mmCIF file of C-alpha atoms in Angstrom:
data_model
loop_
_atom_site.group_PDB
_atom_site.id
_atom_site.type_symbol
_atom_site.label_atom_id
_atom_site.label_comp_id
_atom_site.label_asym_id
_atom_site.label_seq_id
_atom_site.Cartn_x
_atom_site.Cartn_y
_atom_site.Cartn_z
ATOM 1 C CA MET O 225 4.252 -14.457 -6.891
ATOM 2 C CA ARG O 226 0.962 -15.991 -5.719
ATOM 3 C CA ILE O 227 -2.393 -14.467 -3.294
ATOM 4 C CA ILE O 228 -2.175 -15.601 -0.425
ATOM 5 C CA ALA O 229 -5.561 -15.479 1.277
ATOM 6 C CA GLY O 230 -9.381 -15.188 0.128
ATOM 7 C CA LYS O 231 -11.438 -15.437 -2.966
ATOM 8 C CA TYR O 232 -8.182 -15.101 -4.943
ATOM 9 C CA ARG O 233 -5.434 -17.341 -3.030
ATOM 10 C CA GLY O 234 -3.267 -19.556 -4.713
ATOM 11 C CA HIS O 235 -3.300 -17.838 -7.897
ATOM 12 C CA GLN O 236 -0.522 -17.341 -9.318
ATOM 13 C CA LEU O 237 0.111 -13.964 -10.540
ATOM 14 C CA VAL O 238 1.636 -13.600 -14.321
ATOM 15 C CA SER O 239 4.757 -13.900 -15.137
ATOM 16 C CA PHE O 240 7.623 -11.571 -15.835
ATOM 17 C CA LYS O 241 10.640 -10.095 -17.600
ATOM 18 C CA ALA O 242 11.396 -6.253 -16.295
ATOM 19 C CA ASP O 243 14.335 -5.617 -14.345
ATOM 20 C CA HIS O 244 12.524 -2.301 -13.626
ATOM 21 C CA ILE O 245 10.187 -4.704 -10.608
ATOM 22 C CA ARG O 246 11.033 -6.378 -7.866
ATOM 23 C CA PRO O 247 8.021 -7.336 -6.536
ATOM 24 C CA THR O 248 7.297 -7.642 -2.268
ATOM 25 C CA THR O 249 8.269 -10.620 -1.175
ATOM 26 C CA ASP O 250 5.555 -12.975 0.611
ATOM 27 C CA ARG O 251 6.910 -12.720 4.356
ATOM 28 C CA VAL O 252 6.306 -8.850 3.934
ATOM 29 C CA LYS O 253 3.127 -9.328 2.371
ATOM 30 C CA GLU O 254 1.754 -11.724 4.958
ATOM 31 C CA THR O 255 2.871 -9.834 8.137
ATOM 32 C CA LEU O 256 1.715 -6.646 6.004
ATOM 33 C CA PHE O 257 -1.784 -8.457 5.558
ATOM 34 C CA ASN O 258 -1.508 -9.196 9.109
ATOM 35 C CA LYS O 259 -1.857 -5.891 10.871
ATOM 36 C CA LEU O 260 -4.990 -5.134 8.828
ATOM 37 C CA GLN O 261 -6.949 -8.120 8.623
ATOM 38 C CA PHE O 262 -9.738 -6.108 10.191
ATOM 39 C CA GLN O 263 -9.335 -2.700 7.867
ATOM 40 C CA LEU O 264 -9.477 -4.486 5.095
ATOM 41 C CA GLU O 265 -13.116 -5.670 4.593
ATOM 42 C CA GLY O 266 -15.669 -2.815 2.312
ATOM 43 C CA ALA O 267 -11.869 -0.575 2.276
ATOM 44 C CA ASN O 268 -11.398 1.855 -0.360
ATOM 45 C CA VAL O 269 -7.663 1.176 -1.494
ATOM 46 C CA ALA O 270 -4.461 2.555 -3.058
ATOM 47 C CA ASP O 271 -1.923 0.569 -4.700
ATOM 48 C CA LEU O 272 0.576 3.414 -5.267
ATOM 49 C CA PHE O 273 3.955 1.872 -7.751
ATOM 50 C CA CYS O 274 1.734 -1.146 -8.410
ATOM 51 C CA GLY O 275 3.853 -2.002 -10.466
ATOM 52 C CA THR O 276 2.540 -6.112 -11.445
ATOM 53 C CA GLY O 277 -1.088 -5.100 -8.712
ATOM 54 C CA ASN O 278 0.021 -7.408 -6.271
ATOM 55 C CA LEU O 279 -0.833 -5.448 -3.228
ATOM 56 C CA GLY O 280 -3.539 -4.229 -4.417
ATOM 57 C CA ILE O 281 -5.692 -7.536 -5.527
ATOM 58 C CA GLU O 282 -4.529 -9.637 -2.851
ATOM 59 C CA ALA O 283 -6.865 -6.238 -0.722
ATOM 60 C CA LEU O 284 -9.441 -7.729 -3.251
ATOM 61 C CA SER O 285 -9.169 -10.870 -2.680
ATOM 62 C CA ARG O 286 -9.480 -10.687 1.737
ATOM 63 C CA ASP O 287 -12.565 -8.037 0.499
ATOM 64 C CA ALA O 288 -12.016 -4.762 0.023
ATOM 65 C CA LYS O 289 -14.538 -2.858 -1.837
ATOM 66 C CA PHE O 290 -12.275 -0.984 -4.563
ATOM 67 C CA CYS O 291 -8.669 0.226 -4.973
ATOM 68 C CA THR O 292 -7.499 2.178 -7.255
ATOM 69 C CA PHE O 293 -4.052 1.227 -9.081
ATOM 70 C CA VAL O 294 -1.441 3.985 -10.168
ATOM 71 C CA GLU O 295 1.358 3.006 -12.174
ATOM 72 C CA MET O 296 3.289 5.021 -15.082
ATOM 73 C CA ASN O 297 5.299 1.959 -16.270
ATOM 74 C CA PRO O 298 3.454 1.056 -19.736
ATOM 75 C CA LYS O 299 5.002 -2.460 -19.128
ATOM 76 C CA SER O 300 4.257 -2.602 -15.383
ATOM 77 C CA LEU O 301 0.579 -1.818 -15.948
ATOM 78 C CA THR O 302 0.491 -4.519 -19.494
ATOM 79 C CA ILE O 303 1.518 -6.426 -16.499
ATOM 80 C CA THR O 304 -1.174 -5.429 -13.743
ATOM 81 C CA ARG O 305 -4.076 -5.655 -16.566
ATOM 82 C CA GLN O 306 -2.867 -9.014 -17.444
ATOM 83 C CA ASN O 307 -2.725 -9.860 -14.059
ATOM 84 C CA PHE O 308 -6.284 -8.542 -13.384
ATOM 85 C CA GLU O 309 -7.990 -10.709 -16.340
ATOM 86 C CA LYS O 310 -5.979 -14.044 -15.102
ATOM 87 C CA LEU O 311 -7.861 -14.084 -12.364
ATOM 88 C CA LYS O 312 -10.709 -12.522 -13.695
ATOM 89 C CA VAL O 313 -11.385 -9.164 -11.535
ATOM 90 C CA PRO O 314 -14.415 -7.466 -11.703
ATOM 91 C CA ALA O 315 -14.030 -4.433 -13.277
ATOM 92 C CA ASN O 316 -16.455 -1.900 -11.596
ATOM 93 C CA GLN O 317 -13.408 -3.098 -8.806
ATOM 94 C CA TYR O 318 -10.917 -1.091 -10.133
ATOM 95 C CA LYS O 319 -9.609 1.321 -11.840
ATOM 96 C CA ILE O 320 -6.441 2.334 -13.520
ATOM 97 C CA ILE O 321 -4.623 5.955 -13.297
ATOM 98 C CA SER O 322 -1.331 5.655 -15.202
ATOM 99 C CA MET O 323 0.454 8.933 -13.962
ATOM 100 C CA ASP O 324 3.242 9.876 -11.331
ATOM 101 C CA VAL O 325 2.573 8.879 -7.804
ATOM 102 C CA ILE O 326 4.109 12.690 -6.548
ATOM 103 C CA ALA O 327 1.929 14.384 -9.017
ATOM 104 C CA PHE O 328 -1.228 11.932 -7.981
ATOM 105 C CA LEU O 329 -1.285 12.512 -4.612
ATOM 106 C CA LYS O 330 -0.846 16.449 -5.102
ATOM 107 C CA SER O 331 -3.104 16.382 -7.328
ATOM 108 C CA TYR O 332 -5.806 14.164 -5.615
ATOM 109 C CA THR O 333 -9.026 15.663 -5.051
ATOM 110 C CA GLY O 334 -12.093 12.090 -4.175
ATOM 111 C CA GLU O 335 -12.365 10.676 -0.620
ATOM 112 C CA ALA O 336 -9.440 9.765 1.362
ATOM 113 C CA PHE O 337 -8.471 6.253 1.066
ATOM 114 C CA ASP O 338 -8.730 4.456 4.220
ATOM 115 C CA ILE O 339 -5.531 1.843 2.758
ATOM 116 C CA ILE O 340 -3.083 3.658 0.238
ATOM 117 C CA PHE O 341 -0.020 0.436 -0.265
ATOM 118 C CA ALA O 342 3.343 2.202 -1.706
ATOM 119 C CA ASP O 343 6.500 0.878 -3.289
ATOM 120 C CA PRO O 344 8.314 3.168 -5.258
ATOM 121 C CA PRO O 345 11.408 1.870 -6.511
ATOM 122 C CA PHE O 346 14.095 0.655 -4.768
ATOM 123 C CA THR O 347 16.903 2.419 -7.622
ATOM 124 C CA GLU O 348 15.121 5.432 -6.751
ATOM 125 C CA LYS O 349 15.498 5.837 -3.216
ATOM 126 C CA MET O 350 11.542 8.018 -2.768
ATOM 127 C CA ALA O 351 10.068 7.034 -0.449
ATOM 128 C CA HIS O 352 10.174 10.187 1.709
ATOM 129 C CA PHE O 353 9.072 12.544 -0.843
ATOM 130 C CA VAL O 354 6.688 10.059 -1.220
ATOM 131 C CA VAL O 355 4.992 10.397 2.510
ATOM 132 C CA GLU O 356 6.123 14.356 2.178
ATOM 133 C CA ALA O 357 2.940 13.897 -0.624
ATOM 134 C CA ALA O 358 0.650 12.247 1.533
ATOM 135 C CA SER O 359 1.022 14.044 4.427
ATOM 136 C CA VAL O 360 -0.721 16.999 1.990
ATOM 137 C CA SER O 361 -2.577 15.237 0.284
ATOM 138 C CA GLN O 362 -6.903 14.757 0.802
ATOM 139 C CA ALA O 363 -6.224 11.181 -0.493
ATOM 140 C CA PHE O 364 -4.798 11.399 3.432
ATOM 141 C CA GLY O 365 -7.489 11.095 5.687
ATOM 142 C CA ASN O 366 -8.194 10.701 9.580
ATOM 143 C CA HIS O 367 -8.620 7.219 9.727
ATOM 144 C CA THR O 368 -5.872 6.011 7.128
ATOM 145 C CA ILE O 369 -3.169 4.108 7.476
ATOM 146 C CA MET O 370 -0.530 4.416 4.940
ATOM 147 C CA ALA O 371 2.284 1.418 4.197
ATOM 148 C CA ILE O 372 5.385 1.715 2.967
ATOM 149 C CA GLU O 373 8.392 -0.066 1.855
ATOM 150 C CA SER O 374 11.564 1.520 1.779
ATOM 151 C CA GLN O 375 15.792 0.503 1.789
ATOM 152 C CA ARG O 376 17.125 0.288 4.700
ATOM 153 C CA LYS O 377 19.763 3.423 3.745
ATOM 154 C CA GLU O 378 17.412 5.745 2.344
ATOM 155 C CA ARG O 379 15.394 9.062 4.474
ATOM 156 C CA MET O 380 12.180 7.785 6.168
ATOM 157 C CA GLU O 381 11.366 10.139 9.718
ATOM 158 C CA ASP O 382 8.959 8.720 11.889
ATOM 159 C CA ARG O 383 6.383 12.226 11.673
ATOM 160 C CA TYR O 384 5.257 13.520 8.398
ATOM 161 C CA GLY O 385 3.382 16.667 9.515
ATOM 162 C CA LYS O 386 -0.025 14.936 11.330
ATOM 163 C CA LEU O 387 1.170 11.588 9.779
ATOM 164 C CA VAL O 388 3.499 9.384 12.474
ATOM 165 C CA ARG O 389 5.048 5.895 11.878
ATOM 166 C CA PHE O 390 3.293 3.157 14.015
ATOM 167 C CA SER O 391 4.873 0.883 12.700
ATOM 168 C CA LYS O 392 8.413 -0.819 11.664
ATOM 169 C CA LYS O 393 9.879 -3.714 10.779
ATOM 170 C CA GLU O 394 13.182 -5.019 9.316
ATOM 171 C CA PHE O 395 13.288 -6.962 5.986
ATOM 172 C CA GLY O 396 16.135 -7.559 5.104
ATOM 173 C CA ASP O 397 17.688 -4.883 3.339
ATOM 174 C CA LYS O 398 13.768 -3.585 3.104
ATOM 175 C CA ILE O 399 12.234 -1.703 5.355
ATOM 176 C CA LEU O 400 8.184 -2.051 6.165
ATOM 177 C CA SER O 401 6.152 1.247 7.300
ATOM 178 C CA MET O 402 3.320 2.227 8.662
ATOM 179 C CA PHE O 403 1.240 5.408 9.143
ATOM 180 C CA CYS O 404 -1.279 7.229 10.480
ATOM 181 C CA HIS O 405 -2.900 10.016 11.606
ATOM 182 C CA GLU O 406 -1.875 11.403 14.990
ATOM 183 C CA SER O 407 -5.676 11.551 15.665
ATOM 184 C CA ALA O 408 -6.219 7.488 15.218
ATOM 185 C CA LEU O 409 -3.858 7.300 17.659
ATOM 186 C CA GLU O 410 -5.094 9.531 20.072
ATOM 187 C CA GLU O 411 -8.758 7.011 20.008
ATOM 188 C CA ASP O 412 -6.199 4.467 20.501
ATOM 189 C CA THR O 413 -4.833 5.651 23.707
ATOM 190 C CA GLN O 414 -8.634 6.907 24.818
ATOM 191 C CA GLU O 415 -9.765 3.642 24.198
ATOM 192 C CA GLU O 416 -7.567 1.184 25.848
ATOM 193 C CA GLU O 417 -7.094 3.911 29.111
ATOM 194 C CA ASN O 418 -11.249 3.667 29.091
ATOM 195 C CA GLU O 419 -10.139 -0.019 28.597
ATOM 196 C CA ASP O 420 -7.919 -0.100 31.828
ATOM 197 C CA GLU O 421 -10.372 1.848 34.051
#
């Protein structure tokens, strides 16, 4: 695994042996960050089920301001911390929370994130429940973008309350979905109509 772009570009993340982790592939990561390239600078990011810290560190590499890494597995947290040390990520740019992701979303009381990454364990088929929790969480605001990976055969709706799926791309047995607040889609539509006039 490597960082694709930004100030940590080309740096390899620490190697590991952990059956519970299936990191986001470079192909999926490139697609994801190409879509987010104009939202990253200065962004407040959450990396849920952070695993190795791969996505959050990529965001920090591309000038995100701060990333909150949420993970419950002790081995994953150790790997994430090793990656911070290896890349010398400044301590004032991140926070690690050892907590169940659903519980984190339900109890969150801070400012809404700009970008939320979520890569739930591929064995548990819980992506649907993560977006469901995000849809009623203070973590998700009117201008938040959420990118979540799921298996092709697991449940995933196009709408969760006011959260709307605006992008869906398949990579083999994995699907990358992106959600935003319905009001953000309405703003984009209004801007396009104004440009056409």
